[in-house]
Coordinates of C-alpha atoms in Angstrom, one line a residue:
M23 CA 67.0 -12.7 23.9
L24 CA 64.2 -12.6 26.5
A25 CA 61.1 -10.9 25.1
L26 CA 57.4 -10.8 25.8
A27 CA 54.5 -9.0 24.1
I28 CA 50.8 -9.0 25.1
H29 CA 47.7 -7.5 23.5
G30 CA 44.2 -6.8 24.7
G31 CA 42.5 -6.3 21.4
A32 CA 42.7 -4.0 18.4
G33 CA 40.0 -1.8 16.8
T34 CA 38.4 1.6 16.9
I35 CA 39.7 3.0 20.1
A36 CA 39.2 6.8 20.0
R37 CA 41.3 8.9 22.3
T38 CA 38.2 11.0 23.2
A39 CA 36.3 7.8 24.3
L40 CA 38.5 6.8 27.2
T41 CA 38.5 8.9 30.3
P42 CA 41.9 9.4 32.0
A43 CA 40.7 7.1 34.8
A44 CA 39.6 4.4 32.4
E45 CA 42.8 4.6 30.4
A46 CA 44.8 4.3 33.6
Q47 CA 42.9 1.1 34.4
Y48 CA 43.7 -0.5 31.1
R49 CA 47.4 0.5 31.3
A50 CA 47.6 -0.9 34.8
A51 CA 46.0 -4.2 33.7
L52 CA 48.4 -4.5 30.8
H53 CA 51.4 -3.7 32.9
A54 CA 50.4 -6.3 35.5
A55 CA 50.0 -9.0 32.9
L56 CA 53.3 -8.1 31.3
A57 CA 55.1 -8.2 34.7
I58 CA 53.6 -11.6 35.5
G59 CA 54.6 -13.1 32.2
Y60 CA 58.1 -11.6 32.1
A61 CA 58.8 -12.8 35.7
V62 CA 58.5 -16.4 34.3
L63 CA 61.1 -15.6 31.7
A64 CA 63.4 -13.8 34.0
T65 CA 63.6 -16.7 36.4
G66 CA 64.5 -19.1 33.6
G67 CA 61.0 -20.4 32.8
P68 CA 59.9 -21.5 29.4
A69 CA 58.1 -19.3 26.9
L70 CA 55.0 -21.6 27.1
D71 CA 54.6 -20.9 30.8
A72 CA 55.2 -17.2 30.3
V73 CA 52.4 -16.7 27.7
E74 CA 50.0 -18.8 29.7
A75 CA 50.6 -16.8 32.8
A76 CA 50.2 -13.5 31.0
V77 CA 47.0 -14.5 29.3
R78 CA 45.6 -15.9 32.5
S79 CA 46.1 -12.5 34.1
L80 CA 44.2 -10.8 31.3
E81 CA 41.4 -13.5 31.4
D82 CA 41.0 -12.7 35.1
C83 CA 40.5 -9.0 34.4
P84 CA 36.9 -7.9 33.5
L85 CA 38.2 -5.1 31.3
F86 CA 39.0 -7.4 28.4
N87 CA 36.8 -9.7 26.3
A88 CA 38.2 -13.0 27.5
G89 CA 37.6 -15.2 30.6
R90 CA 35.8 -13.1 33.2
G91 CA 35.2 -10.2 30.9
A92 CA 33.7 -12.3 28.0
V93 CA 30.8 -10.9 26.1
F94 CA 27.3 -12.4 26.0
T95 CA 26.0 -14.5 23.1
H96 CA 22.5 -14.0 21.6
D97 CA 21.2 -16.6 24.1
G98 CA 22.6 -14.7 27.1
H99 CA 25.5 -17.0 28.0
H100 CA 29.3 -17.0 27.3
E101 CA 31.2 -19.0 24.7
M102 CA 35.0 -18.6 25.1
D103 CA 37.8 -19.7 22.8
A104 CA 41.5 -20.1 23.4
A105 CA 44.6 -21.5 21.9
L106 CA 48.2 -22.1 22.9
A107 CA 51.1 -23.1 20.6
C108 CA 54.6 -24.3 21.5
G109 CA 57.3 -23.5 18.9
R110 CA 59.9 -25.8 20.5
T111 CA 57.7 -28.9 20.1
G112 CA 55.4 -27.9 17.3
R113 CA 52.4 -28.9 19.5
A114 CA 49.3 -26.9 20.1
G115 CA 46.0 -27.0 21.9
A116 CA 42.8 -25.1 21.7
V117 CA 39.2 -25.0 23.0
A118 CA 36.1 -23.4 21.4
G119 CA 32.8 -22.5 23.0
A120 CA 33.9 -23.2 26.6
R121 CA 31.3 -22.0 29.1
Q122 CA 32.5 -22.9 32.6
V123 CA 36.2 -23.1 32.8
Q124 CA 37.6 -20.0 34.6
N125 CA 40.7 -19.7 32.4
P126 CA 40.1 -21.1 28.9
I127 CA 43.9 -20.8 28.2
R128 CA 44.5 -23.5 30.8
A129 CA 42.0 -25.7 29.1
A130 CA 43.8 -25.2 25.8
R131 CA 47.1 -26.2 27.4
L132 CA 45.4 -29.3 28.9
V133 CA 44.2 -30.3 25.4
M134 CA 47.8 -30.1 24.2
E135 CA 49.4 -32.0 27.0
A136 CA 46.7 -34.4 28.2
T137 CA 45.1 -35.5 24.9
E138 CA 46.1 -36.5 21.4
H139 CA 43.9 -33.8 20.0
V140 CA 44.4 -30.1 19.1
L141 CA 40.9 -28.6 19.3
L142 CA 38.0 -29.5 21.6
A143 CA 34.7 -27.8 21.4
Y144 CA 31.8 -27.4 23.9
P145 CA 30.8 -29.4 25.9
G146 CA 33.9 -31.5 25.6
A147 CA 36.2 -28.6 26.5
D148 CA 34.5 -28.1 29.8
E149 CA 34.2 -31.8 30.5
L150 CA 38.0 -32.2 30.1
A151 CA 38.6 -29.3 32.4
L152 CA 36.3 -30.8 35.0
E153 CA 37.9 -34.2 34.7
H154 CA 41.4 -32.7 35.4
G155 CA 40.3 -30.4 38.2
L156 CA 40.7 -27.0 36.5
P157 CA 38.7 -24.3 38.3
V158 CA 35.2 -23.8 36.8
Q159 CA 32.8 -21.0 37.6
P160 CA 29.0 -20.5 37.5
P161 CA 27.5 -18.0 34.9
A162 CA 27.4 -15.3 37.6
Y163 CA 31.3 -15.2 37.7
F164 CA 31.4 -14.1 34.0
F165 CA 28.6 -11.6 34.4
T166 CA 29.5 -7.9 34.1
Q167 CA 26.8 -5.2 33.8
Q168 CA 28.5 -3.4 31.0
R169 CA 28.7 -6.6 28.9
Y170 CA 25.0 -7.3 29.6
D171 CA 24.1 -3.8 28.6
Q172 CA 26.1 -4.3 25.3
L173 CA 24.0 -7.4 24.6
Q174 CA 20.8 -5.4 25.2
D175 CA 21.9 -2.7 22.8
A176 CA 22.9 -5.3 20.2
L177 CA 19.6 -7.2 20.5
A178 CA 17.6 -3.9 20.2
A179 CA 19.6 -3.0 17.0
G180 CA 19.2 -6.6 15.6
R181 CA 22.9 -7.0 15.0
M182 CA 25.9 -9.0 16.0
Q183 CA 28.7 -6.8 17.5
L184 CA 32.2 -7.7 16.6
D185 CA 34.6 -7.3 19.5
H186 CA 36.7 -4.8 17.4
A187 CA 33.8 -2.6 16.3
A188 CA 33.4 1.1 16.9
A189 CA 32.0 2.2 20.3
P190 CA 28.4 3.5 20.4
A191 CA 28.2 7.0 21.7
A192 CA 26.5 5.8 24.8
D193 CA 29.3 3.3 25.6
P194 CA 32.7 4.9 25.1
N195 CA 34.4 1.7 26.5
W196 CA 32.8 -0.7 24.1
K197 CA 36.1 -2.0 22.7
K198 CA 37.8 -4.5 24.9
G199 CA 38.7 -7.4 22.7
T200 CA 40.7 -10.6 22.4
V201 CA 43.8 -11.0 24.5
G202 CA 47.1 -12.7 23.7
A203 CA 50.8 -13.1 24.4
V204 CA 54.0 -14.2 22.6
A205 CA 57.3 -14.9 24.2
C206 CA 60.9 -15.9 23.6
D207 CA 62.7 -17.5 26.5
A208 CA 66.4 -17.8 27.4
H209 CA 66.9 -20.8 25.1
G210 CA 65.4 -19.0 22.1
H211 CA 62.2 -21.1 22.3
L212 CA 59.0 -19.4 21.3
A213 CA 55.3 -19.7 22.3
A214 CA 52.0 -18.0 21.7
A215 CA 48.7 -17.9 23.4
T216 CA 45.3 -16.2 22.6
S217 CA 42.0 -16.1 24.3
T218 CA 38.6 -14.4 23.6
G219 CA 34.9 -14.2 24.4
G220 CA 34.0 -13.7 20.7
M221 CA 31.4 -11.3 19.7
T222 CA 28.4 -9.8 21.4
N223 CA 25.1 -11.3 20.3
K224 CA 26.7 -14.0 18.3
R225 CA 24.5 -17.0 17.2
Y226 CA 24.9 -20.5 15.9
A227 CA 28.0 -21.2 18.0
R228 CA 30.1 -19.0 15.8
I229 CA 33.9 -19.5 16.2
G230 CA 36.5 -17.0 15.2
D231 CA 40.2 -17.2 14.4
T232 CA 41.5 -17.4 18.0
P233 CA 41.4 -21.2 18.5
L234 CA 42.3 -22.0 14.9
I235 CA 46.0 -22.8 14.7
G236 CA 47.6 -20.9 11.9
A237 CA 44.8 -18.3 11.7
G238 CA 44.8 -16.5 15.0
T239 CA 47.6 -18.3 16.9
W240 CA 50.9 -19.8 15.7
A241 CA 54.4 -20.7 17.0
D242 CA 57.3 -22.5 15.4
T243 CA 61.1 -22.2 15.5
R244 CA 61.0 -18.9 13.6
C245 CA 58.2 -16.9 15.1
A246 CA 55.3 -16.8 17.5
I247 CA 52.1 -14.9 16.6
S248 CA 48.9 -13.9 18.4
C249 CA 46.2 -12.1 16.3
T250 CA 43.3 -9.8 17.2
G251 CA 40.7 -8.2 15.0
H252 CA 38.0 -9.3 12.6
G253 CA 38.3 -13.0 12.9
E254 CA 36.7 -14.0 9.6
Y255 CA 39.4 -12.1 7.6
F256 CA 42.2 -13.6 9.7
M257 CA 40.8 -17.1 9.1
R258 CA 40.6 -16.6 5.3
A259 CA 44.1 -15.2 5.2
V260 CA 45.5 -17.9 7.6
A261 CA 47.2 -14.8 8.9
A262 CA 49.4 -16.1 11.7
H263 CA 50.9 -18.9 9.7
D264 CA 51.3 -16.5 6.7
V265 CA 53.9 -14.6 8.8
A266 CA 55.9 -17.7 9.3
C267 CA 55.7 -18.6 5.6
L268 CA 56.9 -15.2 4.5
M269 CA 59.9 -15.5 6.8
E270 CA 60.7 -19.1 5.6
Y271 CA 60.0 -18.9 1.9
R272 CA 60.8 -15.2 1.1
G273 CA 63.4 -14.7 3.8
L274 CA 61.6 -11.6 5.2
S275 CA 62.4 -10.3 8.7
L276 CA 59.8 -10.5 11.4
A277 CA 59.0 -6.8 11.1
E278 CA 58.6 -7.0 7.3
A279 CA 56.6 -10.2 7.3
T280 CA 54.1 -8.8 9.9
R281 CA 53.9 -5.6 7.9
V282 CA 53.0 -7.4 4.7
V283 CA 50.3 -9.5 6.4
V284 CA 48.7 -6.7 8.4
H285 CA 49.0 -3.8 6.0
D286 CA 49.4 -5.3 2.5
K287 CA 47.1 -8.3 2.8
L288 CA 44.5 -7.9 5.6
A289 CA 43.9 -4.1 5.3
P290 CA 42.9 -4.0 1.6
A291 CA 40.6 -7.0 2.1
G292 CA 38.8 -5.2 5.0
G293 CA 40.5 -7.2 7.8
E294 CA 40.8 -4.6 10.6
G295 CA 43.0 -5.5 13.5
G296 CA 46.6 -6.4 14.3
L297 CA 49.0 -9.0 15.8
I298 CA 51.9 -9.3 18.1
A299 CA 54.9 -11.4 17.1
V300 CA 58.4 -12.4 18.3
D301 CA 61.3 -14.2 16.6
A302 CA 64.0 -16.5 18.0
A303 CA 66.4 -13.5 18.5
G304 CA 63.9 -11.8 20.7
N305 CA 62.8 -9.2 18.1
L306 CA 59.2 -8.0 18.6
A307 CA 56.7 -6.6 16.1
L308 CA 53.3 -5.2 17.1
P309 CA 51.6 -3.9 13.9
F310 CA 48.0 -3.0 13.6
N311 CA 45.9 -1.3 10.9
S312 CA 43.1 -0.1 13.2
E313 CA 42.9 3.1 15.3
G314 CA 44.5 1.4 18.3
M315 CA 45.6 -1.8 19.9
Y316 CA 45.9 -2.4 23.6
R317 CA 49.5 -3.7 23.9
A318 CA 52.6 -4.0 26.1
S319 CA 56.0 -5.4 25.6
R320 CA 59.3 -5.9 27.4
T321 CA 62.7 -7.2 26.3
A322 CA 66.0 -8.2 28.0
R323 CA 67.5 -4.9 26.8
G324 CA 65.3 -3.2 29.3
D325 CA 62.9 -1.8 26.8
E326 CA 59.4 -1.7 28.2
A327 CA 56.3 -0.1 26.7
V328 CA 52.5 0.0 27.4
A329 CA 50.4 1.6 24.7
I330 CA 46.9 1.9 23.4
Y331 CA 46.9 4.2 20.3

């Protein structure tokens, strides 16, 4: 029954764009996060703890667009979103536009457990984190040269750069998007967590699907979902919750419900991306309609996989 899946973003990930060394780095980071999350499940821990632990590992890795690897906004700072949902209790917490908290997913859990709210935005998200002693960091902690160079390219081109977009020829490692995790624990309880830095050169405090419960993140007694891709399409489709609805109202399996959402609904509308999902029996589904999705999974049957394309 134990099962865990993680993702590090979906989009245009050309095989020719990643050097063997770079690909090895991504695979190692995914494997490390998977091992951390699964260790929680293997020792009897709850799904909620497992997804938080896995996502925290990915947030701490500068390779991915979340936490330490978050992209720059138009104004040259970072605005990070995260959400966490517990299928056992039906509760959820999320933050949007956080700028200081080291691990936005921890702040999202704090919203769920320490307040009566679901979603807090900047500056409240950081204020709550500070009040409860969560680690915060100065802007320099979130600075990476590659992300800064991406901002300069986007400013010069006068465009916002979605975190799933094709890599410019000068930057073969442009794609490093949203991160997420879904888990089923020994009791069949489910949880999901998602975290992102958004899009390069974004303005007007834009918020994507990640912190919106039902759009980019969802968990109930049937399934847990974490999405990645073009957020506006996932929001309009309420993609994560739609999977649960297809399972409940149409009796579809997890695999079929996720296929319908990703390939039959999102893809025709232009919604590039994918999702990871798990049901209460520990079945996993990791569909995507883009060229690739950084992903990894492990089950109690001993099945373990790390993949990009």
